[in-house]
Amino acid sequence: MKGLSVFIAIMLVCSMAYGSIALTNKEFKNLDVIDAQLRTLYPQYEGFNGSQNDMTVMGLDDATAKTAIDAMNIDALKENDGKRKAMKRVRQKLKALGFDNGDLKTMGFTNDIDD
């Protein structure tokens, strides 16, 4: 019987959390940026599913998800995401001209997005 209670306790701790939140228009329009940031901050986060007013957050409870999203500076995240994507385009163009990763690193064209 003790083994069963330990098993149940482990299953409760390891079970996936789901939260249901409502997003503002700005948050909903920038869901891709929010998704990327949540994946960085919370390894257990799996993604979003649903509509703007009833969005299920898989991997986080609703309080954690809403607190994290409210604390995000979406404009700064969008700007940073745009810069990263622009760097990826530059790296791809330089690679098409024959430069390799070592050359690009020497020139200072480093990026954390895979080319």
mmCIF file with all atom_site columns, C-alpha atoms in Angstrom, residues 28-79:
data_model
loop_
_atom_site.group_PDB
_atom_site.id
_atom_site.type_symbol
_atom_site.label_atom_id
_atom_site.label_alt_id
_atom_site.label_comp_id
_atom_site.label_asym_id
_atom_site.label_entity_id
_atom_site.label_seq_id
_atom_site.pdbx_PDB_ins_code
_atom_site.Cartn_x
_atom_site.Cartn_y
_atom_site.Cartn_z
_atom_site.occupancy
_atom_site.B_iso_or_equiv
_atom_site.pdbx_formal_charge
_atom_site.auth_seq_id
_atom_site.auth_comp_id
_atom_site.auth_asym_id
_atom_site.auth_atom_id
_atom_site.pdbx_PDB_model_num
ATOM 1  C CA . PHE A 1 28 ? -2.987  37.654 -28.885 1.00 0.00 ? 28 PHE A CA 1
ATOM 2  C CA . LYS A 1 29 ? -1.502  39.413 -31.937 1.00 0.00 ? 29 LYS A CA 1
ATOM 3  C CA . ASN A 1 30 ? 2.017   38.755 -30.617 1.00 0.00 ? 30 ASN A CA 1
ATOM 4  C CA . LEU A 1 31 ? 1.449   35.179 -29.513 1.00 0.00 ? 31 LEU A CA 1
ATOM 5  C CA . ASP A 1 32 ? 4.523   33.944 -31.418 1.00 0.00 ? 32 ASP A CA 1
ATOM 6  C CA . VAL A 1 33 ? 6.834   36.260 -29.461 1.00 0.00 ? 33 VAL A CA 1
ATOM 7  C CA . ILE A 1 34 ? 5.181   35.337 -26.151 1.00 0.00 ? 34 ILE A CA 1
ATOM 8  C CA . ASP A 1 35 ? 5.398   31.649 -27.024 1.00 0.00 ? 35 ASP A CA 1
ATOM 9  C CA . ALA A 1 36 ? 9.137   31.900 -27.728 1.00 0.00 ? 36 ALA A CA 1
ATOM 10 C CA . GLN A 1 37 ? 9.774   33.755 -24.463 1.00 0.00 ? 37 GLN A CA 1
ATOM 11 C CA . LEU A 1 38 ? 7.760   31.278 -22.378 1.00 0.00 ? 38 LEU A CA 1
ATOM 12 C CA . ARG A 1 39 ? 9.686   28.391 -23.946 1.00 0.00 ? 39 ARG A CA 1
ATOM 13 C CA . THR A 1 40 ? 12.897  30.112 -22.845 1.00 0.00 ? 40 THR A CA 1
ATOM 14 C CA . LEU A 1 41 ? 11.725  30.846 -19.300 1.00 0.00 ? 41 LEU A CA 1
ATOM 15 C CA . TYR A 1 42 ? 9.849   27.614 -18.538 1.00 0.00 ? 42 TYR A CA 1
ATOM 16 C CA . PRO A 1 43 ? 11.206  24.305 -19.917 1.00 0.00 ? 43 PRO A CA 1
ATOM 17 C CA . GLN A 1 44 ? 7.976   22.515 -18.972 1.00 0.00 ? 44 GLN A CA 1
ATOM 18 C CA . TYR A 1 45 ? 5.887   24.912 -21.096 1.00 0.00 ? 45 TYR A CA 1
ATOM 19 C CA . GLU A 1 46 ? 4.361   23.137 -24.120 1.00 0.00 ? 46 GLU A CA 1
ATOM 20 C CA . GLY A 1 47 ? 2.323   25.771 -25.938 1.00 0.00 ? 47 GLY A CA 1
ATOM 21 C CA . PHE A 1 48 ? -1.038  27.477 -26.371 1.00 0.00 ? 48 PHE A CA 1
ATOM 22 C CA . ASN A 1 49 ? -4.362  26.141 -27.581 1.00 0.00 ? 49 ASN A CA 1
ATOM 23 C CA . GLY A 1 50 ? -7.689  27.906 -27.877 1.00 0.00 ? 50 GLY A CA 1
ATOM 24 C CA . SER A 1 51 ? -9.159  31.304 -28.594 1.00 0.00 ? 51 SER A CA 1
ATOM 25 C CA . GLN A 1 52 ? -8.226  34.761 -27.338 1.00 0.00 ? 52 GLN A CA 1
ATOM 26 C CA . ASN A 1 53 ? -10.742 34.736 -24.484 1.00 0.00 ? 53 ASN A CA 1
ATOM 27 C CA . ASP A 1 54 ? -10.206 31.097 -23.487 1.00 0.00 ? 54 ASP A CA 1
ATOM 28 C CA . MET A 1 55 ? -6.564  30.205 -24.133 1.00 0.00 ? 55 MET A CA 1
ATOM 29 C CA . THR A 1 56 ? -5.246  26.981 -22.624 1.00 0.00 ? 56 THR A CA 1
ATOM 30 C CA . VAL A 1 57 ? -1.602  27.175 -21.588 1.00 0.00 ? 57 VAL A CA 1
ATOM 31 C CA . MET A 1 58 ? -0.100  23.692 -21.623 1.00 0.00 ? 58 MET A CA 1
ATOM 32 C CA . GLY A 1 59 ? 2.649   23.091 -19.100 1.00 0.00 ? 59 GLY A CA 1
ATOM 33 C CA . LEU A 1 60 ? 1.922   26.056 -16.819 1.00 0.00 ? 60 LEU A CA 1
ATOM 34 C CA . ASP A 1 61 ? -0.853  26.818 -14.392 1.00 0.00 ? 61 ASP A CA 1
ATOM 35 C CA . ASP A 1 62 ? -2.975  29.871 -15.100 1.00 0.00 ? 62 ASP A CA 1
ATOM 36 C CA . ALA A 1 63 ? -1.471  32.057 -12.354 1.00 0.00 ? 63 ALA A CA 1
ATOM 37 C CA . THR A 1 64 ? 2.121   31.429 -13.480 1.00 0.00 ? 64 THR A CA 1
ATOM 38 C CA . ALA A 1 65 ? 1.275   31.942 -17.151 1.00 0.00 ? 65 ALA A CA 1
ATOM 39 C CA . LYS A 1 66 ? -0.657  35.172 -16.598 1.00 0.00 ? 66 LYS A CA 1
ATOM 40 C CA . THR A 1 67 ? 2.015   36.594 -14.276 1.00 0.00 ? 67 THR A CA 1
ATOM 41 C CA . ALA A 1 68 ? 4.778   35.788 -16.775 1.00 0.00 ? 68 ALA A CA 1
ATOM 42 C CA . ILE A 1 69 ? 2.867   37.244 -19.734 1.00 0.00 ? 69 ILE A CA 1
ATOM 43 C CA . ASP A 1 70 ? 1.925   40.401 -17.814 1.00 0.00 ? 70 ASP A CA 1
ATOM 44 C CA . ALA A 1 71 ? 5.586   40.923 -16.867 1.00 0.00 ? 71 ALA A CA 1
ATOM 45 C CA . MET A 1 72 ? 6.781   40.697 -20.499 1.00 0.00 ? 72 MET A CA 1
ATOM 46 C CA . ASN A 1 73 ? 7.693   43.822 -22.435 1.00 0.00 ? 73 ASN A CA 1
ATOM 47 C CA . ILE A 1 74 ? 6.179   42.699 -25.740 1.00 0.00 ? 74 ILE A CA 1
ATOM 48 C CA . ASP A 1 75 ? 7.513   45.662 -27.741 1.00 0.00 ? 75 ASP A CA 1
ATOM 49 C CA . ALA A 1 76 ? 11.091  44.976 -26.609 1.00 0.00 ? 76 ALA A CA 1
ATOM 50 C CA . LEU A 1 77 ? 10.689  41.254 -27.317 1.00 0.00 ? 77 LEU A CA 1
ATOM 51 C CA . LYS A 1 78 ? 9.353   42.001 -30.817 1.00 0.00 ? 78 LYS A CA 1
ATOM 52 C CA . GLU A 1 79 ? 12.265  44.335 -31.537 1.00 0.00 ? 79 GLU A CA 1
#
